Short mmCIF file of N, CA and C in Angstrom, two decimals:
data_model
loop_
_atom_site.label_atom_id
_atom_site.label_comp_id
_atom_site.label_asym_id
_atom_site.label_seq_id
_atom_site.Cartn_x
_atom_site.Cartn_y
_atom_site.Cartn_z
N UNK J 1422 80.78 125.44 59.80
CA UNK J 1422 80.11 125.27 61.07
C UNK J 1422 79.36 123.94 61.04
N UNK J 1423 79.11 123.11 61.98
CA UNK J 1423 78.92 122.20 61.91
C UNK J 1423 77.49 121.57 62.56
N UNK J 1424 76.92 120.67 63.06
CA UNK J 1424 75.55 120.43 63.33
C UNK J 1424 75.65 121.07 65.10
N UNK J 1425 74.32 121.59 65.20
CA UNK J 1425 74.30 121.74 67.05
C UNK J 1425 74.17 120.35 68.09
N UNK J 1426 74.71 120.80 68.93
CA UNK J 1426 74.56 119.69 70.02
C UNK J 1426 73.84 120.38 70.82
N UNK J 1427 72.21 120.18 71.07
CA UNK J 1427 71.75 120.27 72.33
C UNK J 1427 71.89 119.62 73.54
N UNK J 1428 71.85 120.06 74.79
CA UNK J 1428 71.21 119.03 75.92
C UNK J 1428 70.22 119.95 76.58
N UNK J 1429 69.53 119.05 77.56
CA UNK J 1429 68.66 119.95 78.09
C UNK J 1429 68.64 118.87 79.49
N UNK J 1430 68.90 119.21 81.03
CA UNK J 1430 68.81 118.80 81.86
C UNK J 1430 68.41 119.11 83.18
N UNK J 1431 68.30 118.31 83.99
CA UNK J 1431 67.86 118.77 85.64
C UNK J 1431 68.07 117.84 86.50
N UNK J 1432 68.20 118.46 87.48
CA UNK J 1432 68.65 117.53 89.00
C UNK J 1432 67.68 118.10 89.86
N UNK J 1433 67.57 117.22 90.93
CA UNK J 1433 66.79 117.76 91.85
C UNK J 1433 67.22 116.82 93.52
N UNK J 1434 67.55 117.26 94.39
CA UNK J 1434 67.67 116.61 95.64
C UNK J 1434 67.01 117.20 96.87
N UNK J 1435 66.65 116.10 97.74
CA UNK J 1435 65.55 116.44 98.96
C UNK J 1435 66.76 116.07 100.02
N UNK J 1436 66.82 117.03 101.23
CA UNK J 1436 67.85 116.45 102.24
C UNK J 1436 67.12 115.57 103.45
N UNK J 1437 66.85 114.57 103.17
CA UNK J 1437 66.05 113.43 104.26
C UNK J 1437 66.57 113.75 105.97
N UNK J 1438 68.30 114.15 105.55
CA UNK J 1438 68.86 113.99 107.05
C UNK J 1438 68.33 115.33 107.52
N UNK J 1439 67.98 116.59 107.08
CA UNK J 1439 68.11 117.45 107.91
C UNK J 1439 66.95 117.49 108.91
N UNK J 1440 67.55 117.45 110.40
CA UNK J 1440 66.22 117.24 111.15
C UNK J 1440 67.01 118.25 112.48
N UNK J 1441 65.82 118.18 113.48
CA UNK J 1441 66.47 118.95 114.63
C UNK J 1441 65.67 120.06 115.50
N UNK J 1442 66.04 120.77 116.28
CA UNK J 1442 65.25 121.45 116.72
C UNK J 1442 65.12 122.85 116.15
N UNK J 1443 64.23 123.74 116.06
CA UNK J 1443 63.98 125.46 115.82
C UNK J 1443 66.08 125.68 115.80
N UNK J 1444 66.80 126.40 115.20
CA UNK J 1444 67.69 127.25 115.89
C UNK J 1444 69.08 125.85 115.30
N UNK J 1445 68.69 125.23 114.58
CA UNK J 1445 69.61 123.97 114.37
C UNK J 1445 69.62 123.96 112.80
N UNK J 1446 69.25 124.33 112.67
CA UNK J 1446 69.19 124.37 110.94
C UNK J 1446 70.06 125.46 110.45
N UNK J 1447 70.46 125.90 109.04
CA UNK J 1447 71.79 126.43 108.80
C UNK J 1447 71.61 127.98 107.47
N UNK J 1448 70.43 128.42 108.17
CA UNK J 1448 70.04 129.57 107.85
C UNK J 1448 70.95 130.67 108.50
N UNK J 1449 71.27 131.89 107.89
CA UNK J 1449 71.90 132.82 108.91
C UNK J 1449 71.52 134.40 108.50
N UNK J 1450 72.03 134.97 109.02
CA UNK J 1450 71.20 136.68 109.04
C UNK J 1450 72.70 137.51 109.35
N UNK J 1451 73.14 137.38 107.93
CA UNK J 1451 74.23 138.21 107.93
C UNK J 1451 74.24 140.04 108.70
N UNK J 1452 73.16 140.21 108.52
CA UNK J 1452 72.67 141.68 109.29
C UNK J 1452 72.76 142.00 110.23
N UNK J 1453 72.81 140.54 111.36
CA UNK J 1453 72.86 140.38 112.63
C UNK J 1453 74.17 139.60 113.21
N UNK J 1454 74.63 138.70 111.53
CA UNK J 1454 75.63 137.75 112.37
C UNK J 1454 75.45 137.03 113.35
N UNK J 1455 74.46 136.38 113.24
CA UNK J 1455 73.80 135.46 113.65
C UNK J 1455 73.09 133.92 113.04
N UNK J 1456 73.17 133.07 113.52
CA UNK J 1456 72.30 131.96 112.95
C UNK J 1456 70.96 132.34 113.34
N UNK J 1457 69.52 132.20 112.67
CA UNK J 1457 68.69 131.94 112.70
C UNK J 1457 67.76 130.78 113.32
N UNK J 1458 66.33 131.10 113.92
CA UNK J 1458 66.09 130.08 114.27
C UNK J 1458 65.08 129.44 113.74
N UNK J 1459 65.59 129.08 112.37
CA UNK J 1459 64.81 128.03 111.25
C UNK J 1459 64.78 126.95 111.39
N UNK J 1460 63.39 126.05 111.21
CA UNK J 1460 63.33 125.00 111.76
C UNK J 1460 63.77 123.96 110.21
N UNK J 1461 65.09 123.12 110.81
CA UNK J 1461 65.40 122.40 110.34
C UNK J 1461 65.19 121.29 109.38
N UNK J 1462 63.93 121.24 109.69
CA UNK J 1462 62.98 119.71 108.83
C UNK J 1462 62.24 120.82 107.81
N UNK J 1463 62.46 122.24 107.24
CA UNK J 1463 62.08 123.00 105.96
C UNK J 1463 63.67 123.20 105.48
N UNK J 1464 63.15 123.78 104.04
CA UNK J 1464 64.07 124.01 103.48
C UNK J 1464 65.42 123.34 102.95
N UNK J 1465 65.22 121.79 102.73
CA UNK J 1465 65.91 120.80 102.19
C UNK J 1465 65.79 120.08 101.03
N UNK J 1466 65.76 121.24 100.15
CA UNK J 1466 65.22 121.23 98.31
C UNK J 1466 66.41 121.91 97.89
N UNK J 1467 66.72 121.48 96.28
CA UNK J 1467 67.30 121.94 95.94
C UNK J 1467 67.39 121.43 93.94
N UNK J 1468 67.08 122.67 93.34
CA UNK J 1468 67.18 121.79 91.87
C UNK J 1468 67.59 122.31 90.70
N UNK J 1469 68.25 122.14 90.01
CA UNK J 1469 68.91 122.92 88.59
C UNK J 1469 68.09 122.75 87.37
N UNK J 1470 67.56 123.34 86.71
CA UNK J 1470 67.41 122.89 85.54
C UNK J 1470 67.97 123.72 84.21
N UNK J 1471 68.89 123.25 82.52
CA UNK J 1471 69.76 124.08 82.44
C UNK J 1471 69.36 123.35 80.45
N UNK J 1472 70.23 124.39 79.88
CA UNK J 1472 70.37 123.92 78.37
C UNK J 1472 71.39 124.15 77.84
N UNK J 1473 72.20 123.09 77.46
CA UNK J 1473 73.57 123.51 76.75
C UNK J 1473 73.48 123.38 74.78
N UNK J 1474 74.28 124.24 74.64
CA UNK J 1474 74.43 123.87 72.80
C UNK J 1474 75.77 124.01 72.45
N UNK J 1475 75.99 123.01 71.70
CA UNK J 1475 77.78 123.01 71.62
C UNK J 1475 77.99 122.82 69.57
N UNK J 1476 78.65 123.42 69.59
CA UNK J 1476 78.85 123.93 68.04
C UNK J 1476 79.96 124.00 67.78
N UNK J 1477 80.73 123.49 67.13
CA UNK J 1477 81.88 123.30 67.09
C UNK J 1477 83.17 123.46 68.48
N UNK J 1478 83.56 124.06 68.36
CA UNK J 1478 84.84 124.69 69.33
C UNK J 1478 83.83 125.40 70.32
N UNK J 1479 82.82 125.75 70.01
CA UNK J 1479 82.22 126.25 71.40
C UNK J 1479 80.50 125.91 71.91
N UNK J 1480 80.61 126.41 73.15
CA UNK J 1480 79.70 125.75 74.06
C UNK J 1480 79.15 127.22 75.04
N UNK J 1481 77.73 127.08 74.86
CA UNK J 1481 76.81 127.93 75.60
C UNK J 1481 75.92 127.08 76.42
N UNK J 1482 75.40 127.89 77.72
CA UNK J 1482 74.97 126.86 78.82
C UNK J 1482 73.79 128.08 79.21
N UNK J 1483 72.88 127.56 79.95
CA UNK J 1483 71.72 128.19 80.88
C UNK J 1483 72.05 127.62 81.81
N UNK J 1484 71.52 127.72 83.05
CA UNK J 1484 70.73 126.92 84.03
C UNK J 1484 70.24 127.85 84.79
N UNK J 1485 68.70 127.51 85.72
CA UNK J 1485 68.21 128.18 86.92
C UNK J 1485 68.58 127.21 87.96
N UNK J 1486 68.82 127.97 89.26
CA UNK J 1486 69.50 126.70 90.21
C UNK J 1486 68.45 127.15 91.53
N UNK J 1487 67.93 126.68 92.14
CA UNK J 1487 67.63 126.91 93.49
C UNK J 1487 68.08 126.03 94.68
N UNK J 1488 68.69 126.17 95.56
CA UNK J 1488 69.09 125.99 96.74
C UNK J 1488 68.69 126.23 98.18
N UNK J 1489 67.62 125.67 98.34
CA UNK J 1489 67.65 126.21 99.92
C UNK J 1489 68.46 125.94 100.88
N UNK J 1490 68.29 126.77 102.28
CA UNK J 1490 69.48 126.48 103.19
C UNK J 1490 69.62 125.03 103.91
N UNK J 1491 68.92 124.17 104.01
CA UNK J 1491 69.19 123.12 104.64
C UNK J 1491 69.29 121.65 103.75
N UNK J 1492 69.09 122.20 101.87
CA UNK J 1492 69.53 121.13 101.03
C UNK J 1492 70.44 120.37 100.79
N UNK J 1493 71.37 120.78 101.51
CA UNK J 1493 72.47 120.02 100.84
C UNK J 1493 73.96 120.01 102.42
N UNK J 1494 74.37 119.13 102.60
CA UNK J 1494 75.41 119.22 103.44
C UNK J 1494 76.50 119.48 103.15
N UNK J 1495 76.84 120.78 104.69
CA UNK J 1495 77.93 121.77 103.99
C UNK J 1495 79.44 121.46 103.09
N UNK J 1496 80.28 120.37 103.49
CA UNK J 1496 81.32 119.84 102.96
C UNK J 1496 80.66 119.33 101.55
N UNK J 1497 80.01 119.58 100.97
CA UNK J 1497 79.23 119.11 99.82
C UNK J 1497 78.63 119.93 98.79
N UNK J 1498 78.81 120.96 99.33
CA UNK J 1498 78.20 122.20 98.74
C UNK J 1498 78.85 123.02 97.16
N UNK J 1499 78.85 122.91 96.26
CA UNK J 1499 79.35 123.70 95.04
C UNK J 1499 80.04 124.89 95.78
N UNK J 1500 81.72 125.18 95.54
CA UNK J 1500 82.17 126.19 95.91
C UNK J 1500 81.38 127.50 95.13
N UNK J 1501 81.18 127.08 94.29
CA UNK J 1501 80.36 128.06 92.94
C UNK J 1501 80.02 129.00 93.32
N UNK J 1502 78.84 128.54 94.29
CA UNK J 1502 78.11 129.28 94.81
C UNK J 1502 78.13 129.89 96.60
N UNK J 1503 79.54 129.51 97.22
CA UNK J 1503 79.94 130.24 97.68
C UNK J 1503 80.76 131.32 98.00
N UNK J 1504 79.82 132.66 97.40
CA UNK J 1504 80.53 134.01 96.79
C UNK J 1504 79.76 134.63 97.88
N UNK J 1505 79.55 136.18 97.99
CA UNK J 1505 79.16 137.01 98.63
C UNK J 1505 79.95 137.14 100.35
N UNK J 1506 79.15 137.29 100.85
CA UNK J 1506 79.45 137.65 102.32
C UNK J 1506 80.05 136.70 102.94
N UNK J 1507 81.26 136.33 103.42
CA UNK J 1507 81.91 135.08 103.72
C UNK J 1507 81.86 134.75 105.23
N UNK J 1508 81.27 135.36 106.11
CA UNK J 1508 81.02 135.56 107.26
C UNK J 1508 81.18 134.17 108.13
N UNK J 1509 80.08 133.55 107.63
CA UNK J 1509 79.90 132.23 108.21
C UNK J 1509 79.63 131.15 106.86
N UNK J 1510 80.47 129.82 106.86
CA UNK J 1510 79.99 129.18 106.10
C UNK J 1510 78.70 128.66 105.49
N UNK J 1511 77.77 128.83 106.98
CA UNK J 1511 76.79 127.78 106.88
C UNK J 1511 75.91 129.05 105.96
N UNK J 1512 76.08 130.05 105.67
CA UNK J 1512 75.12 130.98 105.13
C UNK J 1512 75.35 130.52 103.81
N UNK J 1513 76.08 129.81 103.09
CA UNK J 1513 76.54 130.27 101.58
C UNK J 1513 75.02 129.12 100.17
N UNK J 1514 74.13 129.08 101.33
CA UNK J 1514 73.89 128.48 100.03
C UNK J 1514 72.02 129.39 100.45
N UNK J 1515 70.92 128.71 100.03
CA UNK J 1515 69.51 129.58 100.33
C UNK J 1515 69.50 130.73 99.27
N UNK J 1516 69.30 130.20 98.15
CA UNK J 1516 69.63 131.00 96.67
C UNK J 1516 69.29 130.70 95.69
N UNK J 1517 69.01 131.63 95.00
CA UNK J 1517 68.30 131.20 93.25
C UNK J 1517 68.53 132.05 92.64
N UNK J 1518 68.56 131.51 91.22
CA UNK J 1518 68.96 132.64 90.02
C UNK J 1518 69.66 131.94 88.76
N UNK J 1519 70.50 132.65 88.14
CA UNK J 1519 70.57 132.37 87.13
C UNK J 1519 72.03 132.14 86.20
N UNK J 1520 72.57 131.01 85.96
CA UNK J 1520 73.82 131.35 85.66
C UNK J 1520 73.86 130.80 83.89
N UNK J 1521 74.90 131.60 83.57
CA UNK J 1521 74.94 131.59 82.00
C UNK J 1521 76.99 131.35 81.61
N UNK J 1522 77.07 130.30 80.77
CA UNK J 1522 78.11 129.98 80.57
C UNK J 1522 79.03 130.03 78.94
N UNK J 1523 79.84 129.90 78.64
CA UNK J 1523 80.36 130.36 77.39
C UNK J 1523 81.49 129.66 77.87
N UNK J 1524 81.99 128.59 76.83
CA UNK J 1524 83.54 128.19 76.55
C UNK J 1524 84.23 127.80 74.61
N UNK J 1525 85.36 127.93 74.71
CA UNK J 1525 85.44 127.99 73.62
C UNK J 1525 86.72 126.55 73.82
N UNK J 1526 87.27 126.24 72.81
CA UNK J 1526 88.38 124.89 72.85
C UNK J 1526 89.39 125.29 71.81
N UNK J 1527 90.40 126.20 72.60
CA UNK J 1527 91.32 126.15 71.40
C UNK J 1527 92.31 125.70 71.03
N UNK J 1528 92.43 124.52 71.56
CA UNK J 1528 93.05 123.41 70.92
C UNK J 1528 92.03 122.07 71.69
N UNK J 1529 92.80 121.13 71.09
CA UNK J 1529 92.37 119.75 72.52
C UNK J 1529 92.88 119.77 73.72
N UNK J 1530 93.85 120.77 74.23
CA UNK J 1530 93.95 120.51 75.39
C UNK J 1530 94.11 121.68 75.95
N UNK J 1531 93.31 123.15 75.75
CA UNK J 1531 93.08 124.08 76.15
C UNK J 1531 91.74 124.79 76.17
N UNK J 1532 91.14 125.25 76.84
CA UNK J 1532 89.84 126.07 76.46
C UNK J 1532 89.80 126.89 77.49
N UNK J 1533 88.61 127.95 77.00
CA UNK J 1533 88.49 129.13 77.82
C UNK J 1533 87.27 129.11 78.62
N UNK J 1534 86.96 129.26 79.47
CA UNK J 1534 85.49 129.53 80.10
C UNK J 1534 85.39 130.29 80.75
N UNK J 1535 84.23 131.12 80.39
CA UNK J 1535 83.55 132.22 80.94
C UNK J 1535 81.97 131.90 81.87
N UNK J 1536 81.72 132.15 83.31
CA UNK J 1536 80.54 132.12 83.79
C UNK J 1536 80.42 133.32 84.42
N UNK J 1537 79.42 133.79 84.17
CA UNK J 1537 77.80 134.84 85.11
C UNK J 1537 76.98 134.20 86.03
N UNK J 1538 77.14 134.33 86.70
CA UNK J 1538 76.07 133.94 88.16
C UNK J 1538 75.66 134.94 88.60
N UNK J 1539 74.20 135.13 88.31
CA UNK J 1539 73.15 136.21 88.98
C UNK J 1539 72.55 135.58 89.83
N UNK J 1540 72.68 135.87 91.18
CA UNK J 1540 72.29 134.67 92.07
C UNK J 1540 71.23 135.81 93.28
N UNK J 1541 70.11 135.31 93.81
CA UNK J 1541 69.95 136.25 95.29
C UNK J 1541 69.40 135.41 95.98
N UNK J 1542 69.55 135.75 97.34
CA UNK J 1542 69.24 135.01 98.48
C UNK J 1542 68.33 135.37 98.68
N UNK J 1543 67.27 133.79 99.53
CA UNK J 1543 65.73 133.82 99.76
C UNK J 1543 65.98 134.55 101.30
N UNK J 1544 64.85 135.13 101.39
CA UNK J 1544 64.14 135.70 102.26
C UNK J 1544 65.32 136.72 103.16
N UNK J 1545 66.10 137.53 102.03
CA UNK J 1545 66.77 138.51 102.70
C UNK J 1545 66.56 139.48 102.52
N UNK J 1546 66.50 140.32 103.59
CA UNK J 1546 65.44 141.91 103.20
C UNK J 1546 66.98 142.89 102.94
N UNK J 1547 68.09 142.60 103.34
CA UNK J 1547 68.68 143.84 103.14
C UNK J 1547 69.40 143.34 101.77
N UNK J 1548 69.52 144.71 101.06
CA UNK J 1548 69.83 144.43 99.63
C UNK J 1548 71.33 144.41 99.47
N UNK J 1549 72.42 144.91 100.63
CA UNK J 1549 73.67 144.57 100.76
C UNK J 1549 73.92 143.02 100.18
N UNK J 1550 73.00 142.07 100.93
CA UNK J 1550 73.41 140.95 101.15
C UNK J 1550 72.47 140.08 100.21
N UNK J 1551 71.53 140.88 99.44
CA UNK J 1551 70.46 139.95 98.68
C UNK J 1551 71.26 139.11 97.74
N UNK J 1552 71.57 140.32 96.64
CA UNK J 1552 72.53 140.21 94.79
C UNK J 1552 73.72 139.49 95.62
N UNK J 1553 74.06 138.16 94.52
CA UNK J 1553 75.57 137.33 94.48
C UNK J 1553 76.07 137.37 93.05
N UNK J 1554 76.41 138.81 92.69
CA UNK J 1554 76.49 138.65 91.21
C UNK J 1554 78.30 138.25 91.19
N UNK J 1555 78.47 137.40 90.14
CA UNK J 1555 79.67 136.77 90.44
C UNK J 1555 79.98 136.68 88.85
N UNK J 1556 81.29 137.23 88.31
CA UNK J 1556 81.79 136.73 87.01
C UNK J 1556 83.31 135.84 87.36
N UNK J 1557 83.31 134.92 86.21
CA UNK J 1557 84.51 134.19 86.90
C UNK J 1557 84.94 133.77 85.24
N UNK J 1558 86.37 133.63 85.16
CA UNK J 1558 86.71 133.65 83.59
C UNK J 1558 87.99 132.69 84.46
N UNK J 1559 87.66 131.37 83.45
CA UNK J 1559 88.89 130.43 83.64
C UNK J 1559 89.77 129.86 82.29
N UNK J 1560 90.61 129.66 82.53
CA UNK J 1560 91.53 129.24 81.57
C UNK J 1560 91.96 127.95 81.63
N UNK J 1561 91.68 127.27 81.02
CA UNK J 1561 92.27 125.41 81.91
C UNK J 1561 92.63 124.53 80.63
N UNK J 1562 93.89 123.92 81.17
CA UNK J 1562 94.65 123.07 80.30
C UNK J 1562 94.85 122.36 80.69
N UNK J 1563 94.57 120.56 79.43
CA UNK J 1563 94.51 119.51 79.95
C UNK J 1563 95.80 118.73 79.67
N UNK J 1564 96.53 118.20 80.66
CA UNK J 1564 98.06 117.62 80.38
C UNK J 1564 97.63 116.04 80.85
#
């Protein structure tokens, strides 16, 4: 076994553009199927912070991610984290939590990856729609 590789990182972005009136911003209320009428110039934060350790052939990850709904523009958005209720696009992000990662390399041009995303949405009262628990197991080869 060989020496660890830590990292330890974070991002953070403010959405300057989102502006507009009450009812224009990209909050939604899956309960109602409806957009919301959140005022646009809140909720344009968004920030990861995460720790990886890589040890030979394999690699373990943290991160906490928060997203609010008007951080980030939609064609721009991490598919990642659009899981749950597929209703309307503009709902898929306004979320925090916790995702945990595992890959292994078994060769140079194959590896396995495994992610957990425990994710819930801010300020949703019904618990249908709170939990985005998401497992996703990929297999990817590099040619």
């Amino acid at each position: 076994m060989g020496p660890v590789e830590l990292s330890i990182y974070g991002q953070a972005t403010h959405n300057y553009g989102a502006d507009g009136e009450p009812g224009e911003g990209q909050s939604y209320s899956p309960t109602n199927d409806v957009l919301t009428d959140m005022d646009p110039s809140t909720n344009n934060d968004a920030y990861v912070v995460g720790v990886e350790a890589k040890i030979d052939k394999v690699k373990l990850g943290y991160k906490f991610v928060k997203v609010e709904s008007d951080a980030l523009f939609n064609p721009v958005k991490d598919a990642d984290y659009q899981i749950g209720d597929s209703a309307v696009d503009l709902a898929k992000s306004d979320l925090h939590g916790h995702v945990m990662q595992a890959s292994y390399n078994v060769t140079n041009n194959m590896s396995i990856n495994g992610t957990v995303y425990l994710l819930d949405r801010e300020d949703q009262e019904n618990p249908q729609y709170k939990a985005l628990n998401h497992y996703r197991l990929d297999f990817l080869y590099k040619f």
